[in-house]
């Protein structure tokens, strides 16, 4: 699901020194890498985006630990990325930042995972906590959509495979931030373990999402205008399909009622059917979690009384590049 944005380009005639760097995000369902050039004035031009599906989340959220074969799969992906980095002549550890999020963080063998990656590749994996992930993601959004978080009260939401990040921003300042143990992969695995019918599965998921996220309404300032800013590959994919707006269209938005209708359709389809219909844009792991992720955004919009959702193209890797 490669619908990532490209930051401001650097003019070819720019005489400033250019630093070529890479950031790698080891997530719940995939390992993603961005290679970029950064000038002395902090302008960023992304040269390449790469993504490979992995089963880290499925292992962690069903077994509690990452299986050996999954670890070796990750080693293989990272070694293939290293070949690409060598083509860009990126070898200094200061120019490569590798992070892992909830699926690695919550696994019983996270230290063994990190050690194996280091031994096999020499890459140091920074297992970041939920607060750090939220901070870095917010950094990316600040640059991408500064006006969207400047004057109004904004609820930023990203539904990941293992967790959901919610940040409330008012007058460009974070007034509330929390990471919930609610993720698309967790929801999918919980439903699969019950072998429930489609309609019952949806009710179970919706009830769990609502119970988990309803506390957000206590932290919203009812006297200020409110908008919902959604991040994540699932919501970007849905927006592209529903509105036929490409990811280069800024800013993008989607009606909550349209997202609800699309989510209803996805939740009645099997994973195989989703992959077959969208085979050019979705991998199997992404198709597995698409319905639960989109349902989470729909429920949150309902809780907040939001009729239209603003879509952010920013992601964790954008924030990491900004830090570098």
Tab-separated table of C-alpha atoms in Angstrom:
chain	number	residue	atom	x	y	z
A	1	UNK	CA	0.000	0.000	0.000
A	2	UNK	CA	2.447	2.622	-1.172
A	3	UNK	CA	0.510	5.892	-0.952
A	4	UNK	CA	3.210	7.888	0.789
A	5	UNK	CA	3.795	11.557	0.109
A	6	UNK	CA	6.946	13.158	-1.281
A	7	UNK	CA	8.236	16.192	0.648
A	8	UNK	CA	9.449	19.407	-0.946
A	9	UNK	CA	11.922	18.703	-3.787
A	10	UNK	CA	15.469	19.978	-3.768
A	11	UNK	CA	16.425	21.873	-6.894
A	12	UNK	CA	19.082	20.132	-8.926
A	13	UNK	CA	21.032	23.370	-9.049
A	14	UNK	CA	21.157	23.657	-5.259
A	15	UNK	CA	24.808	24.149	-4.442
A	16	UNK	CA	24.424	23.254	-0.776
A	17	UNK	CA	25.877	20.073	0.651
A	18	UNK	CA	23.457	17.178	0.346
A	19	UNK	CA	23.302	14.346	2.859
A	20	UNK	CA	21.770	11.056	1.694
A	21	UNK	CA	20.060	9.150	4.498
A	22	UNK	CA	17.671	6.261	5.084
A	23	UNK	CA	15.026	5.490	7.672
A	24	UNK	CA	13.524	2.041	8.213
A	25	UNK	CA	10.298	1.325	10.078
A	26	UNK	CA	9.801	-2.255	11.290
A	27	UNK	CA	6.043	-2.355	11.778
A	28	UNK	CA	3.273	-4.832	12.486
A	29	UNK	CA	2.663	-6.058	8.938
A	30	UNK	CA	5.588	-4.686	6.944
A	31	UNK	CA	9.112	-3.281	6.943
A	32	UNK	CA	9.269	0.063	5.136
A	33	UNK	CA	12.261	2.117	4.090
A	34	UNK	CA	12.600	5.656	2.783
A	35	UNK	CA	15.802	6.935	1.198
A	36	UNK	CA	16.104	10.705	1.009
A	37	UNK	CA	18.417	13.646	0.390
A	38	UNK	CA	18.620	16.385	3.010
A	39	UNK	CA	20.270	19.757	2.384
A	40	UNK	CA	21.863	22.066	4.930
A	41	UNK	CA	18.659	24.125	5.044
A	42	UNK	CA	16.685	20.969	5.966
A	43	UNK	CA	14.878	20.561	2.645
A	44	UNK	CA	14.029	16.914	2.012
A	45	UNK	CA	13.628	15.019	-1.231
A	46	UNK	CA	12.566	11.393	-0.966
A	47	UNK	CA	14.403	9.306	-3.543
A	48	UNK	CA	12.784	5.947	-2.952
A	49	UNK	CA	10.097	4.204	-0.888
A	50	UNK	CA	10.202	0.452	-0.293
A	51	UNK	CA	7.857	-1.873	1.564
A	52	UNK	CA	7.953	-5.623	2.235
A	53	UNK	CA	5.217	-7.570	4.033
A	54	UNK	CA	6.129	-9.456	7.246
A	55	UNK	CA	4.147	-11.316	9.916
A	56	UNK	CA	5.574	-9.802	13.087
A	57	UNK	CA	2.202	-8.621	14.410
A	58	UNK	CA	0.457	-11.894	13.734
A	59	UNK	CA	3.154	-13.688	15.735
A	60	UNK	CA	3.223	-11.249	18.642
A	61	UNK	CA	-0.531	-10.810	19.049
A	62	UNK	CA	-1.350	-14.540	18.800
A	63	UNK	CA	1.725	-16.272	20.287
A	64	UNK	CA	3.306	-13.519	22.375
A	65	UNK	CA	6.649	-13.866	20.598
A	66	UNK	CA	8.108	-13.605	17.105
A	67	UNK	CA	8.752	-16.951	15.444
A	68	UNK	CA	12.236	-17.818	14.261
A	69	UNK	CA	11.178	-18.025	10.629
A	70	UNK	CA	9.609	-14.571	10.856
A	71	UNK	CA	12.825	-13.190	12.329
A	72	UNK	CA	14.780	-14.716	9.453
A	73	UNK	CA	12.263	-13.244	7.011
A	74	UNK	CA	12.964	-9.818	8.526
A	75	UNK	CA	16.705	-10.431	8.248
A	76	UNK	CA	16.248	-11.209	4.554
A	77	UNK	CA	14.248	-8.031	3.953
A	78	UNK	CA	16.789	-5.856	5.737
A	79	UNK	CA	19.683	-7.460	3.877
A	80	UNK	CA	17.945	-6.678	0.588
A	81	UNK	CA	17.507	-3.085	1.781
A	82	UNK	CA	21.212	-2.927	2.603
A	83	UNK	CA	22.037	-3.753	-1.008
A	84	UNK	CA	19.978	-0.751	-2.074
A	85	UNK	CA	21.680	1.430	0.547
A	86	UNK	CA	25.071	0.421	-0.837
A	87	UNK	CA	23.941	1.622	-4.273
A	88	UNK	CA	23.230	5.010	-2.705
A	89	UNK	CA	26.575	4.793	-0.869
A	90	UNK	CA	24.863	5.035	2.516
A	91	UNK	CA	26.995	3.182	5.031
A	92	UNK	CA	27.546	5.493	8.008
A	93	UNK	CA	25.394	4.450	10.989
A	94	UNK	CA	24.564	8.128	11.577
A	95	UNK	CA	22.824	8.191	8.200
A	96	UNK	CA	20.637	5.139	8.862
A	97	UNK	CA	17.918	5.091	11.510
A	98	UNK	CA	15.999	1.858	12.092
A	99	UNK	CA	13.009	1.808	14.446
A	100	UNK	CA	10.565	-0.865	15.558
A	101	UNK	CA	7.142	-0.248	17.056
A	102	UNK	CA	4.485	-2.137	19.053
A	103	UNK	CA	4.736	-5.579	17.432
A	104	UNK	CA	8.419	-5.868	18.316
A	105	UNK	CA	8.143	-3.883	21.552
A	106	UNK	CA	5.455	-6.162	22.995
A	107	UNK	CA	6.969	-9.483	21.941
A	108	UNK	CA	8.515	-11.669	24.634
A	109	UNK	CA	11.659	-12.117	22.542
A	110	UNK	CA	12.150	-8.519	21.409
A	111	UNK	CA	15.757	-8.485	22.656
A	112	UNK	CA	16.533	-11.677	20.736
A	113	UNK	CA	14.951	-10.115	17.655
A	114	UNK	CA	17.086	-6.974	17.924
A	115	UNK	CA	20.238	-9.016	18.582
A	116	UNK	CA	19.634	-11.276	15.588
A	117	UNK	CA	19.101	-8.279	13.292
A	118	UNK	CA	22.344	-6.695	14.522
A	119	UNK	CA	24.386	-9.890	14.126
A	120	UNK	CA	23.054	-10.554	10.624
A	121	UNK	CA	23.070	-7.009	9.255
A	122	UNK	CA	24.966	-4.711	11.616
A	123	UNK	CA	21.857	-2.528	11.852
A	124	UNK	CA	20.963	-1.159	15.273
A	125	UNK	CA	17.201	-1.348	15.838
A	126	UNK	CA	15.741	1.341	18.078
A	127	UNK	CA	12.611	-0.114	19.705
A	128	UNK	CA	10.635	3.042	20.406
A	129	UNK	CA	7.847	3.382	22.939
A	130	UNK	CA	4.356	4.656	22.149
A	131	UNK	CA	5.044	8.218	23.313
A	132	UNK	CA	8.132	8.497	21.121
A	133	UNK	CA	6.250	7.153	18.088
A	134	UNK	CA	3.527	9.775	18.625
A	135	UNK	CA	6.089	12.566	18.969
A	136	UNK	CA	7.907	11.609	15.785
A	137	UNK	CA	4.691	11.243	13.796
A	138	UNK	CA	3.498	14.661	14.994
A	139	UNK	CA	6.790	16.139	13.842
A	140	UNK	CA	6.064	14.895	10.317
A	141	UNK	CA	2.519	16.301	10.351
A	142	UNK	CA	3.737	19.705	11.573
A	143	UNK	CA	5.678	20.159	8.353
A	144	UNK	CA	3.148	18.556	6.031
A	145	UNK	CA	-0.038	20.285	7.195
A	146	UNK	CA	0.933	23.221	9.424
A	147	UNK	CA	-2.284	25.154	8.704
A	148	UNK	CA	-4.469	22.171	9.572
A	149	UNK	CA	-3.225	22.133	13.167
A	150	UNK	CA	-2.609	25.841	13.680
A	151	UNK	CA	-5.964	27.522	14.267
A	152	UNK	CA	-8.466	24.820	15.129
A	153	UNK	CA	-8.700	21.987	17.602
A	154	UNK	CA	-7.496	18.874	15.810
A	155	UNK	CA	-7.718	15.233	16.803
A	156	UNK	CA	-4.934	13.335	15.049
A	157	UNK	CA	-5.467	9.590	14.757
A	158	UNK	CA	-3.409	6.753	13.343
A	159	UNK	CA	-4.714	3.196	13.557
A	160	UNK	CA	-1.802	0.798	13.337
A	161	UNK	CA	-1.626	-2.955	13.461
A	162	UNK	CA	-1.055	-3.143	17.200
A	163	UNK	CA	-2.092	0.239	18.564
A	164	UNK	CA	-4.018	3.432	17.902
A	165	UNK	CA	-2.388	6.808	18.498
A	166	UNK	CA	-4.587	9.778	19.373
A	167	UNK	CA	-3.211	13.307	19.730
A	168	UNK	CA	-5.256	16.446	20.391
A	169	UNK	CA	-3.655	19.646	19.109
A	170	UNK	CA	-4.993	23.112	19.916
A	171	UNK	CA	-3.287	26.288	18.654
A	172	UNK	CA	-0.346	24.157	17.442
A	173	UNK	CA	0.224	22.766	20.944
A	174	UNK	CA	-0.379	19.164	22.015
A	175	UNK	CA	-2.999	19.181	24.776
A	176	UNK	CA	-3.500	15.407	24.977
A	177	UNK	CA	-1.719	12.322	23.701
A	178	UNK	CA	-2.407	8.660	24.315
A	179	UNK	CA	-1.689	5.334	22.638
A	180	UNK	CA	-4.417	2.713	22.990
A	181	UNK	CA	-3.837	-1.035	22.817
A	182	UNK	CA	-6.271	-1.187	19.947
A	183	UNK	CA	-4.966	-2.121	16.528
A	184	UNK	CA	-6.264	-3.583	13.284
A	185	UNK	CA	-4.227	-6.778	13.665
A	186	UNK	CA	-5.349	-7.221	17.278
A	187	UNK	CA	-8.985	-6.817	16.223
A	188	UNK	CA	-8.575	-9.252	13.334
A	189	UNK	CA	-6.931	-11.901	15.481
A	190	UNK	CA	-9.589	-11.533	18.192
A	191	UNK	CA	-12.378	-12.057	15.650
A	192	UNK	CA	-10.642	-14.984	13.953
A	193	UNK	CA	-10.258	-16.733	17.304
A	194	UNK	CA	-14.045	-16.573	17.834
A	195	UNK	CA	-14.902	-17.764	14.311
A	196	UNK	CA	-17.924	-15.464	14.423
A	197	UNK	CA	-20.259	-14.702	11.525
A	198	UNK	CA	-19.604	-11.508	9.568
A	199	UNK	CA	-22.422	-9.456	11.118
A	200	UNK	CA	-21.559	-10.588	14.649
A	201	UNK	CA	-17.847	-9.953	14.009
A	202	UNK	CA	-18.583	-6.390	13.031
A	203	UNK	CA	-20.679	-5.807	16.156
A	204	UNK	CA	-17.951	-7.238	18.368
A	205	UNK	CA	-15.256	-5.079	16.765
A	206	UNK	CA	-17.380	-1.926	16.805
A	207	UNK	CA	-18.249	-2.425	20.458
A	208	UNK	CA	-14.601	-2.929	21.404
A	209	UNK	CA	-13.468	0.113	19.414
A	210	UNK	CA	-16.165	2.303	20.938
A	211	UNK	CA	-15.390	1.202	24.504
A	212	UNK	CA	-11.682	1.810	23.976
A	213	UNK	CA	-11.864	5.202	22.294
A	214	UNK	CA	-14.911	6.819	23.899
A	215	UNK	CA	-12.785	8.459	26.608
A	216	UNK	CA	-11.368	10.813	23.955
A	217	UNK	CA	-14.556	12.893	24.153
A	218	UNK	CA	-13.615	13.893	27.720
A	219	UNK	CA	-10.463	15.598	26.455
A	220	UNK	CA	-12.047	17.572	23.610
A	221	UNK	CA	-12.770	21.255	24.132
A	222	UNK	CA	-16.446	21.510	23.244
A	223	UNK	CA	-16.277	25.261	22.679
A	224	UNK	CA	-13.682	25.103	19.891
A	225	UNK	CA	-14.128	24.024	16.245
A	226	UNK	CA	-13.021	20.421	15.833
A	227	UNK	CA	-11.496	18.485	12.970
A	228	UNK	CA	-10.310	14.892	12.635
A	229	UNK	CA	-6.956	14.376	10.914
A	230	UNK	CA	-6.404	10.739	9.964
A	231	UNK	CA	-3.022	9.163	9.270
A	232	UNK	CA	-2.148	5.691	8.054
A	233	UNK	CA	-1.928	3.644	4.881
A	234	UNK	CA	-5.403	2.134	5.305
A	235	UNK	CA	-7.232	5.466	5.367
A	236	UNK	CA	-5.080	6.833	2.535
A	237	UNK	CA	-5.918	3.785	0.438
A	238	UNK	CA	-9.650	4.119	1.164
A	239	UNK	CA	-9.593	7.819	0.292
A	240	UNK	CA	-7.882	7.141	-3.031
A	241	UNK	CA	-10.448	4.479	-3.960
A	242	UNK	CA	-13.538	6.388	-2.798
A	243	UNK	CA	-12.732	9.912	-3.931
A	244	UNK	CA	-10.399	9.021	-6.804
A	245	UNK	CA	-8.004	11.643	-5.431
A	246	UNK	CA	-4.349	10.741	-5.757
A	247	UNK	CA	-2.003	11.053	-2.787
A	248	UNK	CA	-0.403	14.089	-4.423
A	249	UNK	CA	-3.643	16.053	-4.072
A	250	UNK	CA	-3.321	18.334	-1.024
A	251	UNK	CA	-5.151	18.440	1.225
A	252	UNK	CA	-7.411	15.430	0.785
A	253	UNK	CA	-10.592	14.753	2.711
A	254	UNK	CA	-13.362	12.182	2.791
A	255	UNK	CA	-16.974	12.238	3.984
A	256	UNK	CA	-17.580	10.012	7.004
A	257	UNK	CA	-20.708	8.554	5.387
A	258	UNK	CA	-18.693	7.557	2.303
A	259	UNK	CA	-16.024	5.933	4.447
A	260	UNK	CA	-18.727	4.068	6.365
A	261	UNK	CA	-20.228	2.689	3.147
A	262	UNK	CA	-16.822	1.565	1.856
A	263	UNK	CA	-16.000	-0.008	5.230
A	264	UNK	CA	-19.306	-1.907	5.173
A	265	UNK	CA	-18.343	-3.340	1.791
A	266	UNK	CA	-14.828	-4.332	2.881
A	267	UNK	CA	-16.095	-6.035	6.048
A	268	UNK	CA	-18.351	-8.342	4.005
A	269	UNK	CA	-15.447	-9.457	1.784
A	270	UNK	CA	-12.939	-12.201	2.494
A	271	UNK	CA	-9.254	-11.344	2.550
A	272	UNK	CA	-8.788	-13.246	-0.720
A	273	UNK	CA	-11.570	-11.225	-2.355
A	274	UNK	CA	-10.041	-7.928	-1.175
A	275	UNK	CA	-6.641	-8.887	-2.585
A	276	UNK	CA	-8.238	-9.984	-5.864
A	277	UNK	CA	-10.118	-6.703	-6.280
A	278	UNK	CA	-7.208	-4.456	-5.306
A	279	UNK	CA	-4.276	-6.681	-6.252
A	280	UNK	CA	-2.178	-3.842	-7.653
A	281	UNK	CA	-2.229	-1.817	-4.423
A	282	UNK	CA	-2.722	-4.199	-1.474
A	283	UNK	CA	-0.651	-7.033	-0.057
A	284	UNK	CA	-2.319	-9.930	1.766
A	285	UNK	CA	-1.351	-8.701	5.279
A	286	UNK	CA	-2.673	-5.233	4.446
A	287	UNK	CA	-5.934	-6.699	3.148
A	288	UNK	CA	-6.339	-8.670	6.392
A	289	UNK	CA	-6.340	-5.533	8.526
A	290	UNK	CA	-8.062	-3.085	6.167
A	291	UNK	CA	-11.626	-3.585	7.474
A	292	UNK	CA	-10.836	-3.331	11.207
A	293	UNK	CA	-8.656	-0.247	10.644
A	294	UNK	CA	-11.286	1.603	8.617
A	295	UNK	CA	-13.994	0.687	11.131
A	296	UNK	CA	-11.866	2.289	13.858
A	297	UNK	CA	-11.773	5.588	11.965
A	298	UNK	CA	-15.532	5.442	11.349
A	299	UNK	CA	-16.312	4.835	15.030
A	300	UNK	CA	-13.975	7.632	16.137
A	301	UNK	CA	-15.591	10.063	13.681
A	302	UNK	CA	-19.016	9.110	15.059
A	303	UNK	CA	-17.847	9.618	18.649
A	304	UNK	CA	-16.566	13.092	17.775
A	305	UNK	CA	-19.527	14.025	15.577
A	306	UNK	CA	-17.253	14.527	12.559
A	307	UNK	CA	-18.864	14.593	9.097
A	308	UNK	CA	-15.659	14.979	7.072
A	309	UNK	CA	-12.205	13.584	7.776
A	310	UNK	CA	-8.995	15.314	6.666
A	311	UNK	CA	-6.345	12.880	5.424
A	312	UNK	CA	-2.663	13.320	6.210
A	313	UNK	CA	0.003	11.897	3.912
A	314	UNK	CA	2.604	12.045	6.712
A	315	UNK	CA	3.947	8.931	8.394
A	316	UNK	CA	6.499	7.846	10.960
A	317	UNK	CA	9.289	7.863	8.376
A	318	UNK	CA	8.583	11.509	7.504
A	319	UNK	CA	9.072	12.422	11.155
A	320	UNK	CA	12.270	10.402	11.337
A	321	UNK	CA	13.627	12.205	8.274
A	322	UNK	CA	12.752	15.565	9.836
A	323	UNK	CA	14.732	14.618	12.933
A	324	UNK	CA	17.747	13.688	10.829
